Coordinates of C-alpha atoms in Angstrom, one line a residue:
Chain K
D1 CA 12.9 -1.5 -14.3
A2 CA 10.5 -3.0 -16.8
G3 CA 12.2 -1.3 -19.9
I4 CA 12.3 2.3 -18.6
T5 CA 15.2 4.2 -19.8
Q6 CA 15.8 7.6 -18.5
S7 CA 17.9 9.9 -20.3
P8 CA 20.6 11.7 -19.4
R9 CA 21.2 10.0 -16.1
H10 CA 23.5 12.7 -15.2
K11 CA 23.6 16.5 -16.1
V12 CA 24.6 19.8 -14.7
T13 CA 23.5 23.0 -16.3
E14 CA 23.8 26.8 -16.0
T15 CA 20.5 29.0 -13.9
G16 CA 18.2 30.0 -16.9
T17 CA 18.8 27.5 -19.2
P18 CA 15.8 24.8 -20.0
V19 CA 16.5 21.4 -20.0
T20 CA 14.8 18.8 -21.4
L21 CA 14.8 15.1 -19.5
R22 CA 13.4 11.9 -21.5
C23 CA 12.1 8.9 -20.4
H24 CA 11.1 5.7 -22.9
Q25 CA 9.6 3.0 -22.2
T26 CA 9.2 -0.5 -24.2
E27 CA 6.0 -1.9 -22.3
N28 CA 3.6 -0.1 -24.1
H29 CA 2.6 1.4 -20.6
R30 CA -0.5 3.8 -21.0
Y31 CA 0.6 6.0 -17.6
M32 CA 3.8 7.9 -17.3
Y33 CA 4.8 9.8 -14.3
W34 CA 8.0 12.3 -13.1
Y35 CA 9.1 12.7 -9.7
R36 CA 11.5 14.4 -8.5
Q37 CA 13.1 13.0 -4.7
D38 CA 15.1 15.3 -2.4
P39 CA 16.2 15.0 0.8
G40 CA 13.8 15.3 3.6
H41 CA 10.7 15.1 1.1
G42 CA 11.0 11.3 -0.2
L43 CA 9.2 11.4 -4.0
R44 CA 6.7 14.5 -5.0
L45 CA 5.1 13.8 -8.1
I46 CA 5.7 16.5 -10.7
H47 CA 3.7 15.7 -13.8
Y48 CA 1.8 12.6 -15.1
S49 CA 0.2 11.6 -18.3
Y50 CA -2.9 8.7 -18.7
G51 CA -2.6 8.9 -22.5
V52 CA -0.8 10.5 -25.8
K53 CA -1.2 13.8 -25.3
D54 CA -3.3 13.8 -22.1
T55 CA -1.4 15.1 -19.3
D56 CA -2.0 16.7 -15.9
K57 CA 0.0 18.5 -13.0
G58 CA 1.0 17.0 -9.3
E59 CA 1.8 18.0 -6.5
V60 CA 5.0 20.2 -7.4
S61 CA 4.5 21.2 -11.1
D62 CA 5.6 24.7 -11.1
G63 CA 8.1 25.3 -13.6
Y64 CA 8.4 22.0 -15.2
S65 CA 5.9 21.3 -18.5
V66 CA 5.9 18.1 -20.0
S67 CA 5.1 16.1 -23.7
R68 CA 3.8 13.3 -24.5
S69 CA 3.7 12.6 -28.2
K70 CA 4.1 8.7 -28.3
T71 CA 3.3 6.1 -25.8
E72 CA 6.7 5.3 -25.2
D73 CA 8.2 8.8 -24.4
F74 CA 7.5 11.2 -21.7
L75 CA 9.3 14.6 -21.5
L76 CA 9.6 16.8 -18.7
T77 CA 11.3 20.3 -19.5
L78 CA 12.4 22.8 -17.2
E79 CA 12.1 26.0 -19.3
S80 CA 14.5 28.4 -17.2
A81 CA 16.1 25.6 -14.6
T82 CA 16.7 27.2 -11.1
S83 CA 19.1 26.0 -8.4
S84 CA 15.6 24.7 -6.5
Q85 CA 15.1 22.2 -9.6
T86 CA 18.9 20.7 -8.2
S87 CA 17.2 16.9 -7.8
V88 CA 17.2 13.4 -8.4
Y89 CA 14.3 13.0 -10.9
F90 CA 12.3 9.5 -11.5
C91 CA 10.2 8.6 -14.3
A92 CA 7.5 6.0 -13.5
A93 CA 5.0 3.7 -15.9
S94 CA 2.0 1.8 -15.2
R95 CA -0.1 -0.4 -17.3
A96 CA -3.2 1.3 -15.8
G97 CA -4.4 4.1 -13.9
Q98 CA -6.6 2.0 -11.9
M99 CA -6.6 1.4 -8.2
N100 CA -3.8 -1.3 -8.3
T101 CA -1.2 0.8 -9.8
E102 CA 2.2 -0.8 -9.4
A103 CA 4.4 1.5 -11.0
F104 CA 7.8 0.4 -12.8
F105 CA 10.5 3.0 -11.9
G106 CA 13.9 4.0 -14.2
Q107 CA 16.9 4.3 -12.5
G108 CA 17.0 8.1 -11.9
T109 CA 18.6 11.5 -13.5
R110 CA 20.7 13.4 -11.2
L111 CA 20.4 17.0 -12.2
T112 CA 22.4 19.5 -10.9
V113 CA 21.8 23.4 -11.7
V114 CA 24.5 25.9 -10.9
Chain W
G1 CA -2.3 15.7 -1.7
E2 CA -2.5 13.2 1.6
D3 CA 0.3 12.9 4.1
V4 CA 1.9 9.4 4.1
E5 CA 4.2 9.6 7.1
Q6 CA 7.3 7.5 8.1
S7 CA 9.9 7.3 10.4
L8 CA 13.7 8.5 8.7
F9 CA 15.6 6.0 9.9
L10 CA 16.1 2.3 11.2
S11 CA 19.2 -0.3 12.4
V12 CA 19.0 -3.4 13.1
R13 CA 21.6 -6.0 13.4
E14 CA 21.9 -8.7 10.9
G15 CA 19.4 -11.7 11.7
D16 CA 17.0 -9.8 13.5
S17 CA 13.9 -8.7 12.4
S18 CA 13.3 -5.2 11.2
V19 CA 9.6 -3.1 11.2
I20 CA 9.3 -0.3 9.4
N21 CA 5.9 1.7 10.1
C22 CA 3.8 4.1 8.5
T23 CA 0.6 5.8 8.5
Y24 CA -2.1 7.2 5.9
T25 CA -4.3 9.7 6.3
D26 CA -6.4 8.8 2.9
S27 CA -9.2 6.4 4.2
S28 CA -10.5 5.8 0.6
S29 CA -6.6 4.4 -0.2
T30 CA -7.7 0.5 -1.6
Y31 CA -4.0 -0.4 -1.9
L32 CA -0.9 0.4 0.0
Y33 CA 2.6 -0.3 -1.2
W34 CA 5.9 -1.1 -0.2
Y35 CA 9.0 0.0 -2.1
K36 CA 12.5 -0.4 -2.0
Q37 CA 15.0 1.5 -2.9
E38 CA 19.0 0.5 -3.2
P39 CA 21.6 3.2 -3.6
G40 CA 21.5 4.7 -7.1
A41 CA 18.8 3.2 -7.9
G42 CA 15.1 3.6 -8.8
L43 CA 12.2 1.8 -6.6
Q44 CA 11.1 -1.5 -6.8
L45 CA 8.0 -2.7 -6.2
L46 CA 8.2 -5.2 -2.9
T47 CA 4.9 -6.3 -1.9
Y48 CA 1.4 -4.3 -1.6
I49 CA -1.7 -5.2 0.2
F50 CA -5.5 -4.5 -0.3
S51 CA -7.5 -2.6 2.0
N52 CA -9.6 -5.4 3.2
M53 CA -6.8 -7.5 4.4
D54 CA -5.3 -7.4 7.6
M55 CA -2.0 -9.2 6.5
K56 CA -0.1 -10.6 3.6
Q57 CA 3.3 -12.7 4.1
D58 CA 5.6 -13.3 1.2
Q59 CA 8.5 -15.3 2.2
R60 CA 10.5 -13.0 4.7
L61 CA 8.2 -10.0 4.6
T62 CA 4.9 -9.3 6.6
V63 CA 2.9 -6.7 5.9
L64 CA 0.2 -5.5 8.5
L65 CA -2.9 -3.1 7.8
N66 CA -4.8 -1.7 10.5
K67 CA -7.1 0.2 8.3
K68 CA -9.2 1.4 11.5
D69 CA -5.7 3.4 12.6
K70 CA -4.6 3.9 9.2
H71 CA -1.5 2.3 10.4
L72 CA 1.0 0.0 8.1
S73 CA 3.5 -1.6 8.9
L74 CA 6.4 -3.7 6.9
R75 CA 8.2 -6.9 8.8
I76 CA 11.2 -8.3 7.6
A77 CA 12.5 -11.3 9.3
D78 CA 16.2 -12.2 9.5
T79 CA 17.3 -9.0 8.1
Q80 CA 20.2 -9.3 6.0
T81 CA 23.1 -7.0 5.1
G82 CA 21.6 -7.0 1.8
D83 CA 18.2 -5.8 2.9
S84 CA 20.2 -2.3 3.7
A85 CA 18.2 0.7 1.3
I86 CA 15.3 2.9 1.5
Y87 CA 12.0 1.9 2.4
F88 CA 8.9 3.7 0.9
C89 CA 5.4 3.3 1.8
A90 CA 3.1 4.5 -0.9
E91 CA -0.6 5.0 -1.1
S92 CA -2.7 5.0 -4.3
Q93 CA -5.0 8.2 -4.8
R94 CA -7.2 9.5 -7.6
G95 CA -6.4 11.9 -9.6
A96 CA -8.1 13.6 -12.7
G97 CA -7.1 11.1 -15.2
S98 CA -6.0 8.0 -13.2
Y99 CA -5.1 7.1 -9.5
Q100 CA -1.7 8.2 -8.6
L101 CA 0.7 7.0 -6.3
T102 CA 1.4 9.2 -3.2
F103 CA 4.8 7.9 -1.2
G104 CA 6.5 8.9 2.2
K105 CA 9.7 10.4 2.6
G106 CA 11.3 6.8 3.4
T107 CA 12.8 4.9 5.9
K108 CA 16.1 4.1 5.5
L109 CA 17.2 0.7 7.2
S110 CA 20.9 0.1 8.1
V111 CA 21.7 -3.5 8.6
I112 CA 24.6 -3.9 11.3
P113 CA 26.8 -7.1 10.7

């Protein structure tokens, strides 16, 4: 996993509550990503960051926000969790946002919204 | 974004070869990847190929790229039970601030002992 840690690994939360997932990396990668993985959809990009305080939306960004105040941490926040956000969330990081973007993945966070 | 398509399931017998296929649509993609996901784990890069190559071999893995048809395949020789996993094809696409990976839905490979 190249030094990428996600926390928590599992979480159950109620509809309407805010939830923050944390991704921490120790390799000083500039680029970081949040994906969600759902059956039948593969991995879909939620948000990504190309530097401290530099973030942009991915394919499925509605209902999510992110923050990157330090190189090593990338936070994903669900402002008001909904059942459709039940998923497995993966953080990834890459050395450079160039064409050869080898990405290293965390172990995933399984989020259940009840 | 552009679509990356893969078949969802593949079953092979131990010792046989596995071939996992992928099609992509973005002709500007310059790098194409295969990732492996074991149960309960994140994705790990298996191999990648640059678009000016037709083939790349790495031990039991052979990647074939047909750029004209936008078709990518991963062949695993002498498939073992430890190869059972989900395999994702991905292409690298340019976003606003960086290149991003777009993944297929994944092919679940089941190896029958």
